[in-house]
Coordinates of C-alpha atoms and ligand atoms in Angstrom, one line a residue:
M86 CA -10.6 -17.8 -38.6
M87 CA -9.2 -14.6 -40.2
A88 CA -10.7 -15.5 -43.6
D89 CA -14.2 -15.7 -42.0
I90 CA -13.8 -12.4 -40.4
V91 CA -12.7 -10.8 -43.7
E92 CA -15.6 -12.6 -45.4
A93 CA -18.0 -11.1 -42.9
G94 CA -16.7 -7.6 -43.7
L95 CA -15.3 -7.0 -40.3
I96 CA -11.8 -6.0 -41.3
Y97 CA -11.0 -2.6 -43.0
F98 CA -8.0 -2.5 -45.3
G99 CA -8.1 1.2 -46.0
K100 CA -9.5 3.0 -49.1
D101 CA -6.9 1.6 -51.4
G102 CA -6.9 -1.8 -49.7
N103 CA -3.3 -1.7 -48.6
A104 CA -3.5 0.0 -45.2
V105 CA -2.8 -1.8 -41.9
P106 CA -5.9 -3.9 -41.4
S107 CA -8.2 -2.8 -38.5
R108 CA -11.2 -4.4 -37.0
K109 CA -14.6 -2.9 -37.8
Q110 CA -17.3 -2.6 -35.1
Y111 CA -20.9 -1.8 -36.0
L112 CA -23.1 0.3 -33.8
A113 CA -25.8 -2.4 -34.0
D114 CA -23.4 -4.9 -32.3
I115 CA -22.7 -2.6 -29.3
E116 CA -24.9 -2.6 -26.3
G117 CA -25.9 0.9 -24.9
V118 CA -24.4 4.1 -26.4
V119 CA -20.9 4.5 -27.7
P120 CA -19.0 7.1 -25.6
W121 CA -19.0 10.4 -27.2
T122 CA -16.4 13.1 -26.6
W123 CA -19.0 15.9 -26.2
W124 CA -20.5 15.7 -22.7
P125 CA -23.3 18.2 -22.3
H126 CA -23.9 19.5 -18.8
E127 CA -27.4 18.2 -18.9
E128 CA -25.8 14.7 -18.7
A129 CA -22.5 15.1 -16.9
G130 CA -23.3 18.0 -14.6
H131 CA -21.6 21.3 -14.1
T132 CA -19.6 23.4 -11.6
D133 CA -22.6 24.9 -9.9
E134 CA -24.1 21.5 -9.4
A135 CA -20.8 20.3 -7.9
K136 CA -20.7 23.3 -5.6
R137 CA -24.3 22.6 -4.5
E138 CA -23.5 19.0 -3.9
S139 CA -20.5 20.0 -1.8
Q140 CA -22.5 22.4 0.3
E141 CA -25.2 19.8 0.9
I142 CA -22.6 17.4 2.2
F143 CA -20.2 19.8 4.1
G144 CA -22.3 22.9 4.7
T145 CA -21.4 26.3 3.3
E146 CA -18.4 26.8 5.6
L147 CA -16.6 23.7 4.6
A148 CA -17.7 23.4 1.0
F149 CA -14.8 22.3 -1.2
A150 CA -13.3 24.9 -3.5
T151 CA -12.8 22.7 -6.6
P152 CA -15.4 19.9 -6.5
K153 CA -16.5 17.8 -9.5
P154 CA -20.1 16.9 -10.1
E155 CA -21.0 13.3 -9.1
R156 CA -22.6 12.8 -12.5
L157 CA -19.3 13.5 -14.2
L158 CA -17.6 10.8 -12.2
Q159 CA -20.5 8.5 -12.7
R160 CA -20.0 8.8 -16.5
I161 CA -16.3 8.2 -16.3
I162 CA -16.5 5.3 -14.0
H163 CA -19.4 3.8 -16.1
I164 CA -17.3 3.9 -19.3
A165 CA -14.0 2.8 -17.8
T166 CA -14.9 0.1 -15.3
N167 CA -17.2 -2.7 -14.3
P168 CA -18.8 -3.4 -10.9
G169 CA -16.2 -4.7 -8.5
D170 CA -13.3 -3.0 -10.3
L171 CA -10.8 -0.9 -8.4
V172 CA -10.8 2.8 -9.0
L173 CA -7.8 5.0 -8.1
D174 CA -7.9 8.7 -7.5
S175 CA -4.5 9.9 -6.3
F176 CA -5.7 13.5 -6.0
A177 CA -8.9 12.9 -4.1
G178 CA -9.8 16.4 -3.0
S179 CA -13.3 16.2 -1.4
G180 CA -13.6 12.5 -2.3
T181 CA -16.1 12.7 -5.2
T182 CA -14.4 9.8 -7.1
G183 CA -14.5 7.4 -4.1
A184 CA -18.1 8.4 -3.1
V185 CA -19.4 7.8 -6.7
A186 CA -17.3 4.6 -7.1
H187 CA -18.7 3.3 -3.8
K188 CA -22.3 4.1 -4.9
M189 CA -21.7 2.3 -8.2
G190 CA -20.4 -0.9 -6.5
R191 CA -16.7 -0.4 -7.4
R192 CA -13.8 -0.7 -5.0
W193 CA -11.7 2.4 -4.6
I194 CA -8.4 3.8 -3.4
M195 CA -8.1 7.5 -2.8
V196 CA -4.9 9.4 -1.9
E197 CA -5.0 12.9 -0.5
L198 CA -2.2 14.9 1.2
G199 CA -4.3 17.8 2.5
D200 CA -6.2 18.0 5.8
H201 CA -9.4 17.5 3.9
A202 CA -8.6 13.8 3.8
K203 CA -10.0 13.9 7.4
T204 CA -12.3 16.9 7.3
H205 CA -14.0 16.0 4.0
I206 CA -13.3 12.6 2.6
V207 CA -13.8 10.6 5.9
P208 CA -17.2 12.2 6.8
R209 CA -18.4 12.1 3.2
L210 CA -17.6 8.4 2.8
C211 CA -19.1 7.6 6.2
K212 CA -22.3 9.2 5.0
V213 CA -22.2 7.2 1.8
I214 CA -21.7 4.0 3.8
D215 CA -24.5 4.9 6.3
G216 CA -26.8 5.7 3.5
T217 CA -27.2 9.3 4.8
D218 CA -26.0 11.1 1.7
P219 CA -29.1 11.5 -0.4
G220 CA -27.4 13.8 -3.0
G221 CA -25.4 13.4 -6.2
V222 CA -26.0 10.1 -7.9
T223 CA -27.5 8.3 -4.9
E224 CA -31.0 8.1 -6.5
A225 CA -29.7 7.3 -10.0
T226 CA -27.6 4.4 -8.7
G227 CA -30.3 3.2 -6.2
W228 CA -27.7 3.5 -3.5
K229 CA -29.0 2.7 0.0
G230 CA -25.7 2.4 2.0
G231 CA -23.3 -0.3 3.0
G232 CA -19.7 -1.4 2.7
G233 CA -16.7 0.2 4.4
Y234 CA -13.2 1.4 4.0
R235 CA -9.8 1.6 5.7
F236 CA -8.0 4.8 6.4
C237 CA -4.2 4.6 6.3
R238 CA -1.7 7.2 7.0
L239 CA 1.6 7.0 5.1
A240 CA 4.8 7.0 7.1
P241 CA 7.1 10.0 6.7
S242 CA 9.3 9.8 3.7
L243 CA 12.2 7.5 4.2
L244 CA 14.4 9.0 1.5
E245 CA 15.6 12.5 1.0
R246 CA 18.2 14.2 -1.2
D247 CA 21.6 14.8 0.2
A248 CA 23.7 17.9 -0.6
W249 CA 24.9 16.2 -3.8
G250 CA 21.3 15.4 -5.0
N251 CA 21.6 11.7 -4.2
W252 CA 18.7 9.8 -2.5
V253 CA 19.7 8.9 1.0
V254 CA 17.9 7.5 4.1
S255 CA 16.3 10.4 6.0
K256 CA 17.9 11.4 9.3
D257 CA 14.5 11.0 10.9
Y258 CA 14.5 7.4 10.0
K259 CA 14.7 5.2 13.2
P260 CA 15.8 1.6 13.6
E261 CA 12.3 0.8 14.8
M262 CA 11.1 1.6 11.3
L263 CA 13.1 -1.4 10.1
A264 CA 11.2 -3.6 12.5
E265 CA 7.9 -2.1 11.3
A266 CA 8.9 -2.6 7.7
M267 CA 9.9 -6.2 8.3
C268 CA 6.5 -6.8 10.1
K269 CA 4.7 -5.3 7.1
H270 CA 6.8 -7.4 4.7
F271 CA 5.9 -10.6 6.4
N272 CA 2.3 -9.7 7.2
Y273 CA 2.7 -9.3 10.9
A274 CA 1.0 -6.4 12.8
Y275 CA 3.7 -4.2 14.3
D276 CA 3.0 -4.1 18.0
P277 CA 6.2 -4.1 20.1
S278 CA 5.7 -5.7 23.5
T279 CA 7.0 -4.0 26.7
E280 CA 7.0 -7.4 28.3
H281 CA 9.0 -9.5 25.9
Y282 CA 11.9 -7.9 24.0
W283 CA 11.5 -10.4 21.1
M284 CA 7.8 -9.6 20.4
H285 CA 7.8 -6.9 17.7
G286 CA 4.6 -7.9 16.1
Q287 CA 2.2 -10.7 15.7
A288 CA 0.3 -12.5 13.0
S289 CA -2.0 -14.4 15.4
E290 CA -2.4 -15.0 19.1
T291 CA 0.5 -17.4 19.1
S292 CA 2.8 -16.3 16.2
F293 CA 5.2 -13.5 16.7
I294 CA 8.1 -11.7 14.9
Y295 CA 11.4 -10.5 16.2
V296 CA 13.7 -8.2 14.2
T297 CA 17.3 -7.7 15.1
T298 CA 20.4 -6.6 13.3
A299 CA 22.4 -9.0 15.5
S300 CA 23.9 -12.3 14.4
L301 CA 22.4 -15.0 16.6
T302 CA 24.4 -17.9 18.0
F303 CA 22.8 -21.3 18.6
E304 CA 22.9 -20.6 22.3
Q305 CA 20.9 -17.4 22.0
L306 CA 18.5 -19.1 19.6
R307 CA 17.9 -21.9 22.1
A308 CA 17.3 -19.5 24.9
L309 CA 14.7 -17.7 22.7
S310 CA 13.1 -21.0 21.7
D311 CA 12.8 -21.9 25.4
E312 CA 11.2 -18.6 26.1
V313 CA 8.8 -18.8 23.2
G314 CA 7.7 -22.2 24.4
E315 CA 5.9 -25.1 22.7
N316 CA 2.6 -23.3 22.0
R317 CA 3.9 -20.3 20.3
S318 CA 6.0 -19.7 17.2
L319 CA 8.5 -16.9 16.4
L320 CA 9.8 -15.6 13.1
I321 CA 13.2 -14.2 13.6
C322 CA 14.7 -11.7 11.1
C323 CA 18.3 -11.2 11.9
M324 CA 21.7 -10.4 10.3
A325 CA 22.9 -14.0 10.5
Y326 CA 22.4 -17.1 12.6
E327 CA 24.1 -20.4 13.3
P328 CA 22.5 -23.0 11.0
Q329 CA 21.9 -25.4 14.0
G330 CA 19.2 -22.9 15.0
E331 CA 17.0 -24.3 12.2
T332 CA 16.5 -27.5 14.3
L333 CA 14.4 -25.5 16.8
T334 CA 10.9 -26.2 15.6
N335 CA 9.1 -23.2 17.1
L336 CA 11.5 -20.8 15.4
T337 CA 11.6 -19.7 11.7
L338 CA 14.9 -18.0 10.8
R339 CA 15.3 -15.4 8.1
K340 CA 18.3 -13.3 7.3
I341 CA 17.7 -9.6 6.7
P342 CA 19.4 -9.0 3.3
R343 CA 22.9 -7.6 3.6
V344 CA 21.9 -5.0 1.0
V345 CA 19.3 -3.7 3.5
L346 CA 21.5 -3.9 6.6
D347 CA 24.5 -2.2 4.9
R348 CA 22.2 0.7 4.2
C349 CA 20.8 1.0 7.7
E350 CA 23.7 3.0 9.0
W351 CA 21.6 5.2 11.1
G352 CA 22.5 8.9 11.0
K353 CA 24.8 8.6 8.0
D354 CA 23.7 10.2 4.8
D355 CA 25.6 8.0 2.3
Y356 CA 23.1 5.1 1.8
S357 CA 19.7 4.6 0.3
L358 CA 17.2 2.0 1.3
R359 CA 14.3 0.8 -0.8
I360 CA 11.8 -0.3 1.7
D361 CA 8.9 -0.9 -0.6
A362 CA 10.4 -4.1 -2.0
L363 CA 12.8 -5.6 0.5
P364 CA 14.7 -8.2 -1.5
M365 CA 15.0 -11.4 0.4
M366 CA 18.2 -13.5 0.2
A367 CA 18.0 -16.5 -2.1
E368 CA 17.3 -19.7 -0.1
E369 CA 20.2 -21.6 -1.6
E370 CA 22.7 -18.9 -0.6
P371 CA 25.2 -20.3 1.9
E372 CA 24.5 -19.2 5.4
A373 CA 27.0 -16.6 6.6
P374 CA 28.8 -18.1 9.6
A375 CA 27.9 -16.3 12.7
Q376 CA 31.4 -15.2 13.4
K377 CA 30.3 -12.0 15.1
R378 CA 29.4 -13.1 18.5
V379 CA 27.2 -10.7 20.4
P380 CA 26.2 -10.4 24.0
K381 CA 23.0 -12.2 24.9
P382 CA 20.1 -9.8 24.2
K383 CA 18.9 -8.1 27.4
P384 CA 15.2 -8.5 28.0
G385 CA 13.1 -5.4 28.4
A386 CA 14.4 -2.6 26.2
A387 CA 13.3 -2.3 22.6
G388 CA 16.5 -0.3 22.0
D389 CA 18.6 -3.5 22.5
L390 CA 17.1 -5.1 19.5
F391 CA 19.1 -3.1 17.0
D392 CA 22.3 -3.1 19.0
N393 CA 24.9 -4.9 17.0
G394 CA 26.8 -5.4 20.2
E395 CA 30.5 -5.6 20.6
E396 CA 32.6 -8.4 19.4
V397 CA 33.5 -10.7 22.2
Ligands
LIG276 C1 -8.5 19.6 -7.8 S1 -8.4 18.8 -6.3 C2 -9.3 17.3 -6.7 C3 -10.8 17.6 -6.6 C4 -11.6 16.3 -6.6 N1 -11.6 15.7 -7.9 C5 -13.0 16.6 -6.1 O1 -14.0 16.4 -6.8 O2 -13.1 16.9 -4.9 C6 -6.7 18.1 -6.3 C7 -6.3 17.6 -4.9 O3 -5.1 16.9 -5.0 C8 -4.4 17.0 -3.8 N2 -3.0 16.8 -4.0 C9 -2.1 17.6 -4.7 N3 -0.9 17.0 -4.7 C10 -1.0 15.8 -4.1 C11 -0.2 14.7 -3.9 N4 1.1 14.7 -4.2 N5 -0.6 13.6 -3.2 C12 -1.9 13.5 -2.9 N6 -2.8 14.5 -3.1 C13 -2.4 15.6 -3.7 C14 -4.7 18.5 -3.4 O4 -4.6 18.6 -1.9 C15 -6.2 18.6 -3.8 O5 -7.1 18.3 -2.8

């Protein structure tokens, strides 16, 4: 109750008693030491220490130009996080933040656009994981090695500015990237098959995904269903489909949102596409009738998959 907290002297109303009330915290009630803004180098390290650490890890040739001492990151991470928390450094440099976070039992994400993502961060974190980096805060944290990480490379930028300063789909953008994006969106690994034109990716040994900007007739869907067979399942992302196709039990049908398709006018610079959050069409939206009939997809060529075909 508020009255009890006031009674206990834990609320401060200002010198004159009419300020905005604020909560009082007494040193005696706080475990450890309250963070202080003055961080002496004896505690948080210094530039020379950081350079030495860098040389020990990478050798003098590869030593990083602007490293931070591990003890500095240890203090920051100690104050700001708890074990198991996620630490982000979007300007990772030589990877000090991730290395220290790892040794302190935190999860981490590092982003680095320079080549040192590979020449420095990867070997450094491998040493941390192998337990072969004895420097920095290894001893202080009692780190012995363990854990792991994933290295991901970002795709080239999808959007660029046109002559009028508007964001547009980059000319380098390829239709295959739509398939890859849809795979990611639905949690399928993008892995186009050379054997089956409808296998763009897979979620398990028996479940696959097919992405096409075509409208699929029931006849086409039935042919696909037969090919997929009883023991496999296929998620089809297409422009539109004949509703009867939903009766085919080994197929799951999803429409690629019109807003995305309209903007996938390859080679034109008058549309933009937000690929990070592909909006899916509402379930209750009426199915667009598959008026646009397309030739039956030809097996074999991945290029077919994005061919809208000619009206027949
Ligand atoms: C000062 S360094 C970071 C040093 C790091 N704290 C350490 O201890 O090694 C800054 C880093 O940010 C990277 N960087 C700059 N712009 C970036 C961006 N847009 N995305 C990712 N990394 C970027 C640079 O390549 C550089 O390695």
